[in-house]
């Protein structure tokens, strides 16, 4: 008798970065009355909502440390491993850094899913590490009720090239290096509604490394950078603009979306994480007349997994950034999608 193929997504209640705890709940979790000692070498830590921690080595360079893990967003174990690894490494690139090594984080329901399936997941992670030019140098595993995989990644960056998500300046143009819609389409896959062509498109997008971030770090006119993941484009832009003490305009018609995703939005296919995200920050957003609000509500807070880099760029550096994006094959992402503004009553204003 032929054994049915294992569908990893059926063993998890969430998917990819859609597993992230909502921003408002995370604020509650991270509250503390513990006074930590001053550490002049810790350049980026819990005092900001950045992509990774950064520690000054005292020689003009800094170590970047990050971790990320989640439950399956696709059924194929090898591709799940690749997606989770690429997503973890992205935090290093989002800080303008170069990854050095990674260690694996694996949780596996050993009594439900064979160990050889977990081996394929780890092998997928190892293959992405090889693409990034680093070793998967170790890790830790536990027996868990649901499959979980990710990496803890160490990187390095010259301090002058370090990019943070809270250093945008008024007038900066906003660029995004991947289209939105991964959360919506992965939800369609879990419901058995996604065709193979679109599945291939989102898998390719989620396994594509954000290597361009290391080169963007060297451009002085790139004032701030982050990667768009589980909080959606709106959530990560709110962190960028709000953390910088500023506001932002988003130009809805300029925001890239994966081909076909709006058809699924029209069918009310979207993940629970979208609603959780909107509940956490919706009061900070204003829609101007002419924006299709029902559609934008589902697209802009859509949780992305290994999403694109969100970049705040001085207007005088626009051509340098565009040239770099074109050199790296990102020719479809050379038009700005918005601008950093002075602080407004609402943090983000969505314009047509």
Tab-separated table of C-alpha atoms in Angstrom:
chain	number	residue	atom	x	y	z
A	1	UNK	CA	0.000	0.000	0.000
A	2	UNK	CA	1.378	3.428	-0.957
A	3	UNK	CA	1.945	5.682	2.036
A	4	UNK	CA	0.361	9.117	1.867
A	5	UNK	CA	2.945	11.915	1.702
A	6	UNK	CA	3.401	13.828	4.946
A	7	UNK	CA	1.918	17.340	4.853
A	8	UNK	CA	3.972	19.286	7.357
A	9	UNK	CA	1.562	22.235	7.477
A	10	UNK	CA	-1.120	19.949	8.949
A	11	UNK	CA	1.019	19.455	12.054
A	12	UNK	CA	1.206	23.135	12.975
A	13	UNK	CA	-1.384	25.678	14.054
A	14	UNK	CA	0.585	28.551	12.479
A	15	UNK	CA	2.790	29.012	9.454
A	16	UNK	CA	6.125	30.752	8.969
A	17	UNK	CA	6.392	34.257	10.362
A	18	UNK	CA	2.620	34.219	10.810
A	19	UNK	CA	3.481	32.355	14.046
A	20	UNK	CA	4.874	35.569	15.516
A	21	UNK	CA	3.200	36.915	18.626
A	22	UNK	CA	1.277	40.109	17.838
A	23	UNK	CA	3.132	43.378	18.605
A	24	UNK	CA	0.762	44.446	21.388
A	25	UNK	CA	1.039	41.075	23.157
A	26	UNK	CA	4.811	41.077	22.698
A	27	UNK	CA	5.004	44.465	24.436
A	28	UNK	CA	3.286	42.903	27.447
A	29	UNK	CA	5.649	39.926	27.484
A	30	UNK	CA	8.791	42.062	27.291
A	31	UNK	CA	7.841	44.377	30.152
A	32	UNK	CA	10.404	44.221	32.945
A	33	UNK	CA	11.302	45.971	36.172
A	34	UNK	CA	14.797	44.472	36.172
A	35	UNK	CA	17.525	47.107	35.856
A	36	UNK	CA	20.249	45.888	33.548
A	37	UNK	CA	23.811	47.169	34.013
A	38	UNK	CA	25.044	49.758	31.536
A	39	UNK	CA	27.064	48.266	28.714
A	40	UNK	CA	28.666	50.774	26.395
A	41	UNK	CA	29.585	48.000	23.955
A	42	UNK	CA	25.968	46.928	23.365
A	43	UNK	CA	25.053	49.137	20.421
A	44	UNK	CA	21.636	47.571	19.765
A	45	UNK	CA	19.656	45.621	22.360
A	46	UNK	CA	16.218	45.492	23.958
A	47	UNK	CA	16.025	49.273	24.137
A	48	UNK	CA	14.985	49.290	20.470
A	49	UNK	CA	12.862	47.039	18.253
A	50	UNK	CA	15.566	46.175	15.797
A	51	UNK	CA	16.235	42.999	13.846
A	52	UNK	CA	19.219	41.796	15.891
A	53	UNK	CA	21.490	42.586	18.814
A	54	UNK	CA	24.784	44.335	18.002
A	55	UNK	CA	27.934	44.341	20.158
A	56	UNK	CA	30.912	46.637	19.592
A	57	UNK	CA	34.182	44.678	19.518
A	58	UNK	CA	36.178	47.857	20.077
A	59	UNK	CA	38.124	47.668	16.830
A	60	UNK	CA	35.704	49.419	14.489
A	61	UNK	CA	33.613	46.289	13.903
A	62	UNK	CA	30.633	44.786	15.688
A	63	UNK	CA	29.133	41.342	16.155
A	64	UNK	CA	25.473	40.867	15.141
A	65	UNK	CA	23.470	38.148	16.916
A	66	UNK	CA	19.962	36.999	16.025
A	67	UNK	CA	17.643	34.018	16.138
A	68	UNK	CA	14.423	33.127	14.345
A	69	UNK	CA	12.365	29.946	14.107
A	70	UNK	CA	8.814	28.924	13.250
A	71	UNK	CA	6.464	26.132	12.229
A	72	UNK	CA	6.072	24.846	8.653
A	73	UNK	CA	4.797	27.219	5.990
A	74	UNK	CA	5.080	24.595	3.202
A	75	UNK	CA	4.653	20.823	3.183
A	76	UNK	CA	7.991	19.930	1.584
A	77	UNK	CA	10.496	19.409	4.440
A	78	UNK	CA	13.574	20.409	2.437
A	79	UNK	CA	11.943	23.650	1.311
A	80	UNK	CA	10.687	24.335	4.837
A	81	UNK	CA	14.291	24.112	6.038
A	82	UNK	CA	15.473	26.436	3.292
A	83	UNK	CA	12.766	29.011	4.009
A	84	UNK	CA	13.381	29.005	7.767
A	85	UNK	CA	17.135	29.360	7.279
A	86	UNK	CA	16.873	32.174	4.735
A	87	UNK	CA	14.464	34.011	7.026
A	88	UNK	CA	16.859	33.704	9.989
A	89	UNK	CA	19.898	34.915	8.051
A	90	UNK	CA	17.911	37.882	6.713
A	91	UNK	CA	18.213	39.716	10.039
A	92	UNK	CA	21.977	39.936	9.558
A	93	UNK	CA	21.584	41.417	6.077
A	94	UNK	CA	18.909	43.830	7.372
A	95	UNK	CA	21.533	45.337	9.693
A	96	UNK	CA	23.971	45.802	6.795
A	97	UNK	CA	26.040	42.862	8.007
A	98	UNK	CA	27.777	39.756	6.736
A	99	UNK	CA	26.773	36.376	8.228
A	100	UNK	CA	29.577	34.304	9.787
A	101	UNK	CA	27.967	31.085	11.071
A	102	UNK	CA	24.690	29.585	12.220
A	103	UNK	CA	23.438	26.990	14.673
A	104	UNK	CA	20.142	25.171	14.257
A	105	UNK	CA	17.044	25.259	16.470
A	106	UNK	CA	14.888	22.139	15.934
A	107	UNK	CA	11.726	20.985	17.656
A	108	UNK	CA	10.265	17.736	16.350
A	109	UNK	CA	7.255	15.528	17.227
A	110	UNK	CA	9.304	12.345	17.070
A	111	UNK	CA	6.314	10.062	17.690
A	112	UNK	CA	4.292	11.618	14.849
A	113	UNK	CA	6.733	12.406	12.045
A	114	UNK	CA	9.717	10.178	11.131
A	115	UNK	CA	13.228	11.380	11.922
A	116	UNK	CA	14.210	11.167	8.252
A	117	UNK	CA	11.751	14.005	7.537
A	118	UNK	CA	13.528	16.152	10.129
A	119	UNK	CA	16.820	15.283	8.428
A	120	UNK	CA	15.473	16.769	5.195
A	121	UNK	CA	14.496	19.948	7.047
A	122	UNK	CA	17.991	20.347	8.495
A	123	UNK	CA	19.523	19.556	5.109
A	124	UNK	CA	17.441	22.335	3.577
A	125	UNK	CA	18.754	24.722	6.205
A	126	UNK	CA	22.287	23.574	5.507
A	127	UNK	CA	21.864	24.248	1.781
A	128	UNK	CA	20.824	27.876	2.407
A	129	UNK	CA	23.743	28.367	4.793
A	130	UNK	CA	26.003	27.183	1.977
A	131	UNK	CA	24.430	29.773	-0.364
A	132	UNK	CA	25.179	32.433	2.249
A	133	UNK	CA	28.781	31.200	2.478
A	134	UNK	CA	28.534	30.059	6.093
A	135	UNK	CA	28.554	26.789	8.022
A	136	UNK	CA	25.669	25.297	9.930
A	137	UNK	CA	28.008	24.777	12.842
A	138	UNK	CA	25.812	23.081	15.457
A	139	UNK	CA	22.471	23.413	17.151
A	140	UNK	CA	19.968	22.111	19.651
A	141	UNK	CA	16.891	19.906	19.302
A	142	UNK	CA	13.915	18.939	21.462
A	143	UNK	CA	10.896	16.644	21.222
A	144	UNK	CA	8.002	19.071	20.695
A	145	UNK	CA	4.270	18.778	19.885
A	146	UNK	CA	4.698	20.646	16.584
A	147	UNK	CA	7.590	20.806	14.100
A	148	UNK	CA	9.777	23.890	14.589
A	149	UNK	CA	12.937	24.925	12.770
A	150	UNK	CA	15.161	27.967	12.543
A	151	UNK	CA	18.653	29.271	13.167
A	152	UNK	CA	20.630	31.384	15.578
A	153	UNK	CA	22.977	33.394	13.363
A	154	UNK	CA	26.121	35.377	14.099
A	155	UNK	CA	27.310	38.107	11.748
A	156	UNK	CA	29.764	40.957	11.594
A	157	UNK	CA	29.604	44.538	10.359
A	158	UNK	CA	31.935	47.553	10.255
A	159	UNK	CA	30.239	49.966	12.660
A	160	UNK	CA	30.192	52.732	10.035
A	161	UNK	CA	28.021	50.453	7.837
A	162	UNK	CA	25.603	49.358	10.581
A	163	UNK	CA	21.982	50.036	9.657
A	164	UNK	CA	19.170	50.236	12.193
A	165	UNK	CA	15.424	50.432	11.775
A	166	UNK	CA	15.005	53.597	13.877
A	167	UNK	CA	17.370	55.983	12.121
A	168	UNK	CA	15.213	57.187	9.210
A	169	UNK	CA	15.183	60.907	8.401
A	170	UNK	CA	12.412	63.180	7.214
A	171	UNK	CA	12.235	63.188	3.416
A	172	UNK	CA	13.745	59.701	2.977
A	173	UNK	CA	12.262	57.645	0.159
A	174	UNK	CA	11.048	54.127	0.956
A	175	UNK	CA	11.955	51.065	-1.118
A	176	UNK	CA	10.813	47.437	-0.749
A	177	UNK	CA	12.768	44.605	-2.387
A	178	UNK	CA	10.119	41.837	-2.533
A	179	UNK	CA	6.374	41.841	-3.266
A	180	UNK	CA	3.751	41.288	-0.563
A	181	UNK	CA	1.299	38.414	-0.263
A	182	UNK	CA	3.218	35.422	1.124
A	183	UNK	CA	0.938	35.070	4.156
A	184	UNK	CA	-2.194	35.127	2.027
A	185	UNK	CA	-0.892	32.588	-0.477
A	186	UNK	CA	0.505	30.243	2.188
A	187	UNK	CA	-2.942	30.309	3.824
A	188	UNK	CA	-4.441	29.388	0.447
A	189	UNK	CA	-1.991	26.489	0.246
A	190	UNK	CA	-2.962	25.236	3.693
A	191	UNK	CA	-6.613	25.290	2.574
A	192	UNK	CA	-5.796	23.397	-0.630
A	193	UNK	CA	-6.620	26.394	-2.838
A	194	UNK	CA	-3.188	27.290	-4.239
A	195	UNK	CA	-2.057	26.168	-7.685
A	196	UNK	CA	1.428	24.760	-8.255
A	197	UNK	CA	2.623	27.790	-10.220
A	198	UNK	CA	1.917	30.210	-7.388
A	199	UNK	CA	3.336	27.776	-4.837
A	200	UNK	CA	6.587	27.720	-6.813
A	201	UNK	CA	6.641	31.528	-6.913
A	202	UNK	CA	6.274	31.974	-3.153
A	203	UNK	CA	8.763	29.203	-2.344
A	204	UNK	CA	11.338	30.859	-4.584
A	205	UNK	CA	10.691	34.229	-2.946
A	206	UNK	CA	10.929	32.841	0.588
A	207	UNK	CA	14.182	30.989	-0.150
A	208	UNK	CA	15.884	33.987	-1.786
A	209	UNK	CA	18.527	35.494	0.485
A	210	UNK	CA	18.443	39.238	1.139
A	211	UNK	CA	22.170	39.472	0.375
A	212	UNK	CA	21.754	42.960	-1.069
A	213	UNK	CA	21.479	44.250	2.494
A	214	UNK	CA	25.220	43.839	3.040
A	215	UNK	CA	25.956	46.087	0.055
A	216	UNK	CA	23.212	48.566	0.984
A	217	UNK	CA	24.908	48.953	4.347
A	218	UNK	CA	27.880	50.557	2.620
A	219	UNK	CA	25.767	53.370	1.140
A	220	UNK	CA	25.842	56.398	3.417
A	221	UNK	CA	22.513	57.684	2.129
A	222	UNK	CA	20.734	54.524	3.316
A	223	UNK	CA	19.609	55.880	6.671
A	224	UNK	CA	17.514	52.970	7.967
A	225	UNK	CA	16.763	49.389	6.999
A	226	UNK	CA	14.753	46.420	8.233
A	227	UNK	CA	13.260	43.263	6.752
A	228	UNK	CA	9.508	42.800	6.454
A	229	UNK	CA	8.396	39.676	8.304
A	230	UNK	CA	5.597	38.662	10.648
A	231	UNK	CA	4.254	42.130	11.516
A	232	UNK	CA	3.605	42.888	7.842
A	233	UNK	CA	4.744	45.929	5.871
A	234	UNK	CA	2.640	48.247	8.026
A	235	UNK	CA	3.984	46.899	11.299
A	236	UNK	CA	7.626	47.156	10.307
A	237	UNK	CA	7.116	50.614	8.805
A	238	UNK	CA	5.459	51.741	12.044
A	239	UNK	CA	8.523	50.493	13.929
A	240	UNK	CA	10.789	52.396	11.528
A	241	UNK	CA	8.868	55.665	11.452
A	242	UNK	CA	7.809	55.658	15.095
A	243	UNK	CA	11.244	54.597	16.316
A	244	UNK	CA	12.723	57.506	14.363
A	245	UNK	CA	10.238	59.970	15.883
A	246	UNK	CA	8.683	60.551	12.465
A	247	UNK	CA	5.751	59.506	10.284
A	248	UNK	CA	5.405	57.950	6.843
A	249	UNK	CA	3.304	58.111	3.699
A	250	UNK	CA	2.722	54.892	1.760
A	251	UNK	CA	1.713	55.097	-1.908
A	252	UNK	CA	-0.632	52.129	-2.242
A	253	UNK	CA	-0.552	51.867	-6.027
A	254	UNK	CA	3.276	51.631	-5.927
A	255	UNK	CA	3.441	48.750	-3.440
A	256	UNK	CA	4.433	45.483	-5.179
A	257	UNK	CA	2.212	42.434	-4.660
A	258	UNK	CA	2.672	38.875	-5.895
A	259	UNK	CA	0.719	38.259	-9.083
A	260	UNK	CA	-2.629	36.666	-8.291
A	261	UNK	CA	-2.665	37.539	-4.590
A	262	UNK	CA	-5.473	40.087	-4.934
A	263	UNK	CA	-7.729	37.376	-6.366
A	264	UNK	CA	-7.360	35.461	-3.099
A	265	UNK	CA	-7.976	38.641	-1.095
A	266	UNK	CA	-11.253	39.040	-3.003
A	267	UNK	CA	-12.144	35.510	-1.843
A	268	UNK	CA	-11.401	36.477	1.801
A	269	UNK	CA	-8.365	34.208	2.008
A	270	UNK	CA	-5.941	35.629	4.560
A	271	UNK	CA	-4.215	34.391	7.743
A	272	UNK	CA	-5.317	35.048	11.320
A	273	UNK	CA	-2.038	36.910	11.816
A	274	UNK	CA	-3.338	39.736	9.618
A	275	UNK	CA	-6.155	40.467	12.049
A	276	UNK	CA	-3.827	40.185	15.059
A	277	UNK	CA	-1.425	42.629	13.434
A	278	UNK	CA	-4.146	45.137	12.591
A	279	UNK	CA	-5.548	44.939	16.129
A	280	UNK	CA	-2.099	45.839	17.463
A	281	UNK	CA	-1.451	48.947	15.371
A	282	UNK	CA	-4.520	49.822	13.292
A	283	UNK	CA	-5.202	52.977	15.312
A	284	UNK	CA	-1.878	54.383	14.066
A	285	UNK	CA	-2.902	54.170	10.392
A	286	UNK	CA	-5.006	56.483	8.219
A	287	UNK	CA	-6.424	55.647	4.774
A	288	UNK	CA	-6.952	58.519	2.358
A	289	UNK	CA	-9.844	58.617	-0.081
A	290	UNK	CA	-9.212	56.500	-3.162
A	291	UNK	CA	-7.434	53.636	-1.380
A	292	UNK	CA	-9.313	50.285	-1.607
A	293	UNK	CA	-9.477	49.865	2.170
A	294	UNK	CA	-10.914	46.338	2.282
A	295	UNK	CA	-8.080	45.106	0.056
A	296	UNK	CA	-5.363	47.169	1.740
A	297	UNK	CA	-6.414	45.910	5.173
A	298	UNK	CA	-5.604	42.352	4.095
A	299	UNK	CA	-2.441	43.112	2.105
A	300	UNK	CA	-0.486	45.658	4.155
A	301	UNK	CA	-0.573	43.815	7.535
A	302	UNK	CA	-0.078	40.426	5.805
A	303	UNK	CA	2.628	38.476	7.684
A	304	UNK	CA	5.622	37.949	5.405
A	305	UNK	CA	8.163	35.154	5.741
A	306	UNK	CA	11.654	36.168	4.640
A	307	UNK	CA	10.076	39.258	3.109
A	308	UNK	CA	11.920	42.039	1.364
A	309	UNK	CA	14.146	44.730	2.781
A	310	UNK	CA	12.389	47.986	3.672
A	311	UNK	CA	14.894	50.782	3.070
A	312	UNK	CA	14.771	54.486	3.959
A	313	UNK	CA	16.976	56.347	1.475
A	314	UNK	CA	18.037	59.983	1.253
A	315	UNK	CA	16.760	61.489	-1.998
A	316	UNK	CA	20.309	62.321	-3.116
A	317	UNK	CA	21.270	58.610	-2.743
A	318	UNK	CA	18.298	57.336	-4.755
A	319	UNK	CA	20.220	56.719	-7.964
A	320	UNK	CA	23.021	54.900	-6.129
A	321	UNK	CA	20.491	52.594	-4.466
A	322	UNK	CA	18.593	52.023	-7.715
A	323	UNK	CA	21.850	51.119	-9.490
A	324	UNK	CA	22.672	48.594	-6.748
A	325	UNK	CA	19.207	47.038	-6.902
A	326	UNK	CA	19.478	46.716	-10.682
A	327	UNK	CA	22.939	45.156	-10.376
A	328	UNK	CA	21.466	42.523	-8.048
A	329	UNK	CA	18.576	41.676	-10.379
A	330	UNK	CA	15.967	43.612	-8.391
A	331	UNK	CA	14.823	45.609	-11.407
A	332	UNK	CA	11.155	45.400	-10.393
A	333	UNK	CA	11.770	47.188	-7.106
A	334	UNK	CA	13.495	50.404	-8.140
A	335	UNK	CA	10.503	52.726	-7.643
A	336	UNK	CA	9.856	54.214	-4.198
A	337	UNK	CA	6.705	53.067	-2.405
A	338	UNK	CA	6.474	56.014	-0.004
A	339	UNK	CA	8.312	58.639	1.979
A	340	UNK	CA	9.288	59.359	5.583
A	341	UNK	CA	7.513	62.493	6.800
A	342	UNK	CA	7.338	64.689	9.853
A	343	UNK	CA	5.379	63.156	12.720
A	344	UNK	CA	1.619	63.300	12.155
A	345	UNK	CA	-1.485	62.492	14.176
A	346	UNK	CA	-1.323	59.064	12.536
A	347	UNK	CA	2.050	57.331	12.163
A	348	UNK	CA	1.349	56.045	8.645
A	349	UNK	CA	-0.900	57.594	6.014
A	350	UNK	CA	-1.923	55.348	3.109
A	351	UNK	CA	-2.355	57.341	-0.095
A	352	UNK	CA	-3.702	56.053	-3.451
